[in-house]
CSV table of C-alpha atoms in Angstrom, one decimal:
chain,number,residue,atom,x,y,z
A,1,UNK,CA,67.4,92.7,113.3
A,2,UNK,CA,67.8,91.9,116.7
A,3,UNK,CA,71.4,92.2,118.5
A,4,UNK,CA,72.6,88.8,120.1
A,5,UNK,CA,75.8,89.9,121.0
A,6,UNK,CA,77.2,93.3,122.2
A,7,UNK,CA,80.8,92.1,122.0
A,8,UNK,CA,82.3,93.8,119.6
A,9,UNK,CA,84.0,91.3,116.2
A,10,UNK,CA,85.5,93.4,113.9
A,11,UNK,CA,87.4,92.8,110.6
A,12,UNK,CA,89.9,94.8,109.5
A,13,UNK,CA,89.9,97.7,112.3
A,14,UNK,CA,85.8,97.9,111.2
A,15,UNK,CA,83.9,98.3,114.3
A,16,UNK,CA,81.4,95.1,113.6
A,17,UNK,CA,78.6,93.9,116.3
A,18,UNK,CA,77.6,90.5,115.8
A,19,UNK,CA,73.3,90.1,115.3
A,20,UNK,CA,70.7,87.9,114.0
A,21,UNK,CA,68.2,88.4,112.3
A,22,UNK,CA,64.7,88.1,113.0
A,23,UNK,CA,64.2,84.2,111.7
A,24,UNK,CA,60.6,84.0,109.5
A,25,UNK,CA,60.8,87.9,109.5
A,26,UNK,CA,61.1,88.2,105.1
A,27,UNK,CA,60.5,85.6,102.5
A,28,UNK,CA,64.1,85.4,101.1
A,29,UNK,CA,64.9,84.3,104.6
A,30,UNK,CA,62.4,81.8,104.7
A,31,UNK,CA,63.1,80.3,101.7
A,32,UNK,CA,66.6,80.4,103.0
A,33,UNK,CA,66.7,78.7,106.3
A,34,UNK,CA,64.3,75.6,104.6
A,35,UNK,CA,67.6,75.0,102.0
A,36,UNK,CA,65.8,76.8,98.9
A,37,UNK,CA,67.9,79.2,97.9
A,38,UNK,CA,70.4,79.5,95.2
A,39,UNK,CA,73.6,79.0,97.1
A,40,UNK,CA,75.4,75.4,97.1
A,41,UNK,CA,75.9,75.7,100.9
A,42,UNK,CA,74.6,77.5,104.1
A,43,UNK,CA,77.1,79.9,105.8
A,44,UNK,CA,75.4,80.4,109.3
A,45,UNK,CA,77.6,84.2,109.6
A,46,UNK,CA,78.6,86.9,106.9
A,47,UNK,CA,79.8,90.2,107.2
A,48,UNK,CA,76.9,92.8,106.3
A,49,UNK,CA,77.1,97.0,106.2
A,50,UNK,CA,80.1,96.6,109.2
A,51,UNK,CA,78.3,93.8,110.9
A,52,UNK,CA,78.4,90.0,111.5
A,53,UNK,CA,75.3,88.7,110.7
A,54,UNK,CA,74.4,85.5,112.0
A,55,UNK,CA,72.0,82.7,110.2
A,56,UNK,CA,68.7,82.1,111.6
A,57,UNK,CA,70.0,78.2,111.9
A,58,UNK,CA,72.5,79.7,114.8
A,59,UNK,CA,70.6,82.4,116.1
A,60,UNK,CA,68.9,81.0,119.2
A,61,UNK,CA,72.0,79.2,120.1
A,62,UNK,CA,73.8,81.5,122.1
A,63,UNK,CA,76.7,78.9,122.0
A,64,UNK,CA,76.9,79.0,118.5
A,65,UNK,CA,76.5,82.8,117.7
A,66,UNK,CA,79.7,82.7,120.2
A,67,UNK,CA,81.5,80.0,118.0
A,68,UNK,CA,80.6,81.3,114.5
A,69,UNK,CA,82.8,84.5,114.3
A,70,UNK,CA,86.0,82.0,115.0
A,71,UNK,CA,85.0,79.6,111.9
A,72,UNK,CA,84.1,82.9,110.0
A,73,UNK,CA,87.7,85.0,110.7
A,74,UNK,CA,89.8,82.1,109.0
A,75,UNK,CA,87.7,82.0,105.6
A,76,UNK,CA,87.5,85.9,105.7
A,77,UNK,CA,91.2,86.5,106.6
A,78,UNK,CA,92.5,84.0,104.2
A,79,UNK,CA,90.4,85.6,101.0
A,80,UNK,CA,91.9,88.8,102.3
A,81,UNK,CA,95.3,87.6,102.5
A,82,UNK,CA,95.7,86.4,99.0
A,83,UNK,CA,95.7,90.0,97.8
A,84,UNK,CA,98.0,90.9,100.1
A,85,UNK,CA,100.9,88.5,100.7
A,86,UNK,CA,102.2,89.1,96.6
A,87,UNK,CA,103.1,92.7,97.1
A,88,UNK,CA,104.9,92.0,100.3
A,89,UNK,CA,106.7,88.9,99.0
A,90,UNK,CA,107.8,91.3,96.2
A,91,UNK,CA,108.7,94.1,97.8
A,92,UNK,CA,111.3,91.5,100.2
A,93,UNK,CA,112.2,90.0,97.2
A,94,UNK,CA,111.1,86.7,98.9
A,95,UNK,CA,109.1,83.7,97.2
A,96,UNK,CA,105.3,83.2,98.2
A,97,UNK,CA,104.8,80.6,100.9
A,98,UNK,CA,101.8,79.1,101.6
A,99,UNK,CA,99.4,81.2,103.5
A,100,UNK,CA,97.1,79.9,106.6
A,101,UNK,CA,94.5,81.1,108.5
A,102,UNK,CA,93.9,79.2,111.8
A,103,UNK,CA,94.3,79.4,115.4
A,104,UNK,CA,98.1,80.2,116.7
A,105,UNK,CA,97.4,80.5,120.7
A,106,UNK,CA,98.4,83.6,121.5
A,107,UNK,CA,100.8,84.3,118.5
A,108,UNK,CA,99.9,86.7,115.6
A,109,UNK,CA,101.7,84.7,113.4
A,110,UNK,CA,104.5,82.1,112.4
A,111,UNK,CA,106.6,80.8,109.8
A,112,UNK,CA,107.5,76.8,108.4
A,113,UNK,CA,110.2,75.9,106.4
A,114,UNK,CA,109.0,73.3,104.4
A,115,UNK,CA,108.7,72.2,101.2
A,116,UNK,CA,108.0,74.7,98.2
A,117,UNK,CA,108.3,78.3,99.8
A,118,UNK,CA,107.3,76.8,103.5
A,119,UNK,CA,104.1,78.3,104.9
A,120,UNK,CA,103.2,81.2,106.8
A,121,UNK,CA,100.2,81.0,109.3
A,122,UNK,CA,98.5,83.8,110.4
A,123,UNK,CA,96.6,83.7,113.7
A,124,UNK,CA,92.5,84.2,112.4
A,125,UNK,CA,92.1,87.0,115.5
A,126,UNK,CA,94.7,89.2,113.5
A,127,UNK,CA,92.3,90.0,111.2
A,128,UNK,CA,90.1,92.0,113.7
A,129,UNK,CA,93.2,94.9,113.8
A,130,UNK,CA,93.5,97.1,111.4
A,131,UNK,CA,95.2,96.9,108.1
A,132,UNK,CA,98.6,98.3,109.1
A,133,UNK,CA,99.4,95.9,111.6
A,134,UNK,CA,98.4,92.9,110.1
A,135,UNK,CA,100.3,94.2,107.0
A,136,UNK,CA,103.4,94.1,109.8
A,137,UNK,CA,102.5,90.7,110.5
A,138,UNK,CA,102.7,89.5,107.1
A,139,UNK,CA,105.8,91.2,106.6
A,140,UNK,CA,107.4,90.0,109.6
A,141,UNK,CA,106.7,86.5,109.2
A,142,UNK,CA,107.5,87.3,105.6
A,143,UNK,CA,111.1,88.0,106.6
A,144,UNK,CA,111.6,84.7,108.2
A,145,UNK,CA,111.4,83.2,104.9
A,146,UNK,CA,114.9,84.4,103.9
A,147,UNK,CA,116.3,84.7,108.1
A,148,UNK,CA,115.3,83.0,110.9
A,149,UNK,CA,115.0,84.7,113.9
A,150,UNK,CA,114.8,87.4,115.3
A,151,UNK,CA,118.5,88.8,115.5
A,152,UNK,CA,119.8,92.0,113.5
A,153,UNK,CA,119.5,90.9,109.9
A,154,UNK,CA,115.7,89.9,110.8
A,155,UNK,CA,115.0,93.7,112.0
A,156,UNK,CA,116.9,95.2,109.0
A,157,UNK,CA,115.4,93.1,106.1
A,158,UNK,CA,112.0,94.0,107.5
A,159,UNK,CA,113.0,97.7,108.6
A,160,UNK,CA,113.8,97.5,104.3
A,161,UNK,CA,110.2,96.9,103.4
A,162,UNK,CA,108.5,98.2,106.2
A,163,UNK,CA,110.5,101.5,107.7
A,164,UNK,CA,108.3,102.1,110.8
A,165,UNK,CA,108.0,98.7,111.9
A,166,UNK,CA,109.7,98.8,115.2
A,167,UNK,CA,106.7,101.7,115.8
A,168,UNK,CA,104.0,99.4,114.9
A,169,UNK,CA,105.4,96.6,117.0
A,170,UNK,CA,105.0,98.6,119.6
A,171,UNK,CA,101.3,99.7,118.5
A,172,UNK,CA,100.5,96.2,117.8
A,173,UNK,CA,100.6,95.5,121.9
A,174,UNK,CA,97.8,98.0,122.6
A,175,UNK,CA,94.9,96.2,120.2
A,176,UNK,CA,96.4,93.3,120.9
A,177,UNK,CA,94.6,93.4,124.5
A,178,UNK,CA,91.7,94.4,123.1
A,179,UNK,CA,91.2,91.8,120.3
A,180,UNK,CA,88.6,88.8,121.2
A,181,UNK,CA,90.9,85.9,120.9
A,182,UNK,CA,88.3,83.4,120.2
A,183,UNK,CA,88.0,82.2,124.5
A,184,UNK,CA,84.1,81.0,124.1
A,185,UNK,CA,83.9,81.0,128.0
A,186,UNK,CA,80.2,82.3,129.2
């Protein structure tokens, strides 16, 4: 395996270096980067033992090894989310919007009104903090379902489901300025 990248991309607070693997280096991988291989589709980057493996397809384009990681947050973070957003909703006794998982700026997440439930988005760079505060963010955008805001009732319906959450607000500015926010200058 030979490292590509010694930025750091993890998911989910893991500490997860991005690499490639040796293209032509095993069989399976042979038979993989000609198309034979059992899966319907290539995915050029997958999370493997705490790191981002990238496709041989990708690996000697630095520009892509750069790019992959923000095409593979969204897929990860959404799987992830849909385990997560149900027990939230519950405990603050909210409907289940829609979930997203795509680029916000610089926001960790928002919330729609809008048909059905409305829609929360999550920002795809969330998912490289660790559980608790992207457990806030669901919760906080969450709370927007039922007040919008960001006034008293906001703070005290999600101070309800989440007691420390003015604490990891706070936390949440620290790995915030240490979180690659998908910025694919060289």
């Amino acid at each position: 395996m030979d490292v590509v990248s010694s930025s750091s991309s993890p998911f989910l607070g893991t500490s997860a270096s991005t690499s490639a693997t040796s293209c032509g280096s095993d069989k399976r991988e042979q038979r993989a980067a000609h198309g034979r291989t059992s899966r319907s589709h290539k995915v050029p980057i997958r999370l493997v033992a705490r790191r981002l493996r990238v496709d041989c397809s990708i690996a000697g384009d630095p520009a892509g090894v750069r790019r992959a990681p923000a095409g593979w947050y969204p897929r990860a973070g959404q799987r992830w989310t849909r385990g997560r957003l149900q027990p939230w909703a519950a405990r603050m006794d909210n409907p289940e919007p829609e979930i997203r998982v795509r680029d916000l700026g610089h926001r960790w997440g928002s919330y729609r009104a809008g048909p059905g439930n409305g829609v929360v988005s999550l920002y795809w760079a969330t998912f490289q903090l660790p559980i608790h505060p992207v457990d806030y963010v669901i919760a906080h955008e969450l709370a927007h379902v039922r007040v919008s805001g960001h006034g008293p009732d906001c703070w005290r319906l999600l101070g309800r489901a989440l007691p420390e959450c003015r604490q990891v607000k706070a936390e949440l500015d620290e790995p915030g300025r240490r979180v690659w926010m998908g910025d694919l200058a060289s």
